[in-house]
Short mmCIF file of C-alpha atoms in Angstrom, two decimals:
data_model
loop_
_atom_site.label_atom_id
_atom_site.label_comp_id
_atom_site.label_asym_id
_atom_site.label_seq_id
_atom_site.Cartn_x
_atom_site.Cartn_y
_atom_site.Cartn_z
CA ASP A 17 103.72 98.04 74.31
CA LYS A 18 105.25 95.45 76.85
CA ILE A 19 104.28 91.86 77.60
CA ILE A 20 105.97 90.99 80.80
CA ILE A 21 106.45 87.63 81.98
CA MET A 22 106.14 87.58 85.86
CA THR A 23 106.96 84.20 87.81
CA ASP A 24 108.48 83.31 90.74
CA ALA A 25 112.30 83.74 91.32
CA ASP A 26 112.91 80.10 92.16
CA VAL A 27 113.63 76.96 89.90
CA ASP A 28 109.75 76.61 89.29
CA GLY A 29 109.47 80.16 87.99
CA SER A 30 112.22 79.77 85.60
CA HIS A 31 110.72 76.67 84.29
CA ILE A 32 107.44 78.54 83.81
CA ALA A 33 109.08 81.63 82.18
CA THR A 34 110.97 79.09 79.55
CA LEU A 35 107.58 77.62 78.71
CA MET A 36 106.32 80.95 78.19
CA LEU A 37 109.38 82.09 75.93
CA THR A 38 108.91 78.66 74.01
CA PHE A 39 105.45 79.84 73.22
CA PHE A 40 106.23 83.33 72.32
CA PHE A 41 109.16 81.95 69.88
CA ARG A 42 107.18 79.35 68.18
CA LYS A 43 103.70 81.15 67.97
CA MET A 44 104.29 84.92 67.93
CA LYS A 45 107.95 85.34 67.32
CA GLU A 46 107.30 88.86 65.73
CA LEU A 47 106.85 90.14 69.51
CA ILE A 48 110.25 89.16 70.46
CA GLU A 49 111.67 90.40 67.18
CA ASN A 50 110.08 93.89 67.81
CA GLY A 51 111.38 93.88 71.40
CA HIS A 52 107.99 93.61 73.15
CA VAL A 53 108.64 90.54 75.42
CA TYR A 54 110.14 91.30 79.01
CA ILE A 55 111.16 89.08 82.12
CA ALA A 56 110.62 90.62 85.29
CA THR A 57 113.03 89.97 87.98
CA PRO A 58 111.74 89.57 91.43
CA PRO A 59 113.94 89.02 94.38
CA LEU A 60 114.92 85.96 96.04
CA TYR A 61 115.60 87.09 99.64
CA LEU A 62 114.81 90.02 101.73
CA VAL A 63 117.73 90.66 104.45
CA LYS A 64 116.80 93.04 107.55
CA LYS A 65 118.39 94.07 110.60
CA GLY A 66 116.92 96.76 112.39
CA LYS A 67 115.28 99.33 110.20
CA GLN A 68 117.94 98.49 107.16
CA GLU A 69 116.51 96.12 104.64
CA ARG A 70 117.90 94.97 101.36
CA TYR A 71 116.35 92.79 98.59
CA CYS A 72 118.74 90.19 96.93
CA TRP A 73 118.53 88.39 93.74
CA THR A 74 121.13 85.83 94.22
CA GLU A 75 122.73 83.72 97.02
CA LYS A 76 125.75 85.50 96.87
CA GLU A 77 124.08 89.06 97.13
CA ARG A 78 122.29 87.73 100.26
CA ASP A 79 125.63 86.62 101.70
CA ASP A 80 127.40 89.63 100.95
CA ILE A 81 124.50 91.61 102.48
CA THR A 82 124.33 89.52 105.61
CA GLN A 83 128.15 89.90 105.96
CA GLU A 84 127.54 93.89 105.59
CA PHE A 85 125.01 94.01 108.19
CA GLY A 86 127.07 91.84 110.44
CA VAL A 87 125.44 88.30 110.85
CA LYS A 88 124.01 88.86 114.67
CA GLY A 89 120.61 90.08 114.52
CA VAL A 90 120.03 89.47 110.55
CA HIS A 91 116.56 88.08 109.41
CA ILE A 92 116.59 86.64 106.05
CA GLN A 93 113.29 85.68 104.09
CA ARG A 94 113.16 83.53 101.57
CA TYR A 95 110.54 84.23 98.71
CA LYS A 96 109.70 80.85 97.27
CA GLY A 97 106.83 82.55 95.11
CA LEU A 98 105.31 86.05 94.54
CA GLY A 99 102.29 85.29 96.64
CA GLU A 100 104.71 85.46 99.58
CA MET A 101 105.33 89.25 99.34
CA ASN A 102 102.81 91.46 100.58
CA ALA A 103 101.30 94.27 98.38
CA HIS A 104 103.82 96.79 98.83
CA GLN A 105 106.74 94.34 98.57
CA LEU A 106 105.42 93.09 95.15
CA TRP A 107 104.95 96.68 93.90
CA GLU A 108 107.94 98.07 95.37
CA THR A 109 110.37 94.94 93.83
CA THR A 110 108.66 93.70 90.71
CA MET A 111 105.69 96.03 89.42
CA ASN A 112 106.57 99.65 90.20
CA PRO A 113 107.87 101.17 86.50
CA ASP A 114 110.24 103.20 88.27
CA THR A 115 112.21 100.47 90.58
CA ARG A 116 111.57 97.42 88.76
CA ILE A 117 114.10 95.40 87.05
CA LEU A 118 112.87 94.01 83.44
CA ARG A 119 115.13 91.83 81.09
CA GLN A 120 114.21 92.32 77.44
CA VAL A 121 113.90 89.20 75.87
CA ASN A 122 115.78 88.97 72.47
CA ILE A 123 115.70 86.42 69.72
CA ASP A 124 119.20 84.63 70.95
CA ASN A 125 117.70 83.94 74.37
CA ALA A 126 114.48 82.86 73.20
CA ALA A 127 115.96 80.54 70.66
CA GLU A 128 117.97 79.22 73.46
CA ALA A 129 115.01 78.60 75.65
CA ASP A 130 113.34 76.94 72.66
CA ARG A 131 116.17 74.56 72.24
CA VAL A 132 116.56 73.69 75.99
CA PHE A 133 112.73 73.20 76.27
CA SER A 134 112.73 70.97 73.29
CA MET A 135 115.79 69.03 74.65
CA LEU A 136 114.30 68.75 78.05
CA MET A 137 110.75 67.75 77.10
CA GLY A 138 111.64 65.38 74.01
CA ASP A 139 112.01 61.79 73.67
CA ASP A 140 115.91 61.88 73.29
CA VAL A 141 117.14 60.92 76.62
CA PRO A 142 120.97 60.96 76.69
CA PRO A 143 121.07 64.67 75.86
CA ARG A 144 118.53 65.62 78.59
CA ARG A 145 120.58 63.45 81.24
CA GLU A 146 123.72 64.98 80.11
CA PHE A 147 122.45 68.45 80.41
CA ILE A 148 120.97 67.86 83.87
CA GLU A 149 124.09 66.41 85.16
CA LYS A 150 126.15 69.06 83.77
CA ASN A 151 123.69 71.93 85.09
CA ALA A 152 122.30 70.55 88.22
CA HIS A 153 124.60 72.36 90.65
CA TYR A 154 123.30 75.58 89.46
CA ALA A 155 119.67 74.80 90.33
CA ASN A 156 118.67 76.07 94.04
CA ILE A 157 116.19 72.99 94.64
CA ASP A 158 113.54 74.16 97.21
CA ALA A 159 113.05 71.69 99.88
#
């Protein structure tokens, strides 16, 4: 009874999730209204030191855990995509029903995704430029 959108944890994954939400909002709105659409939240980082390891979903969380572990000897793995995780990691963080984090999509956030997608992909340049200038500092652009 769940449709789970599972994309990479980076900006590209967010873009793909927005496209998918826009599709569901425009063509199958009842699935959202009835609570069947979810977004999986894979981690962006794995922080390891010795036998300790913790997954992180944000840069702040990564920095906090790095400080907690002590900077020396800490290894940080950045996941640019789900394909960079081995099968065990993907199961443990994103697919296991007992441990995964799913965000249920509601009509408010689907409507916002539709609005933003329409604005970003539309022909009216000034609102798109304003949105990008206002929100670009939130983007974690992959090199």
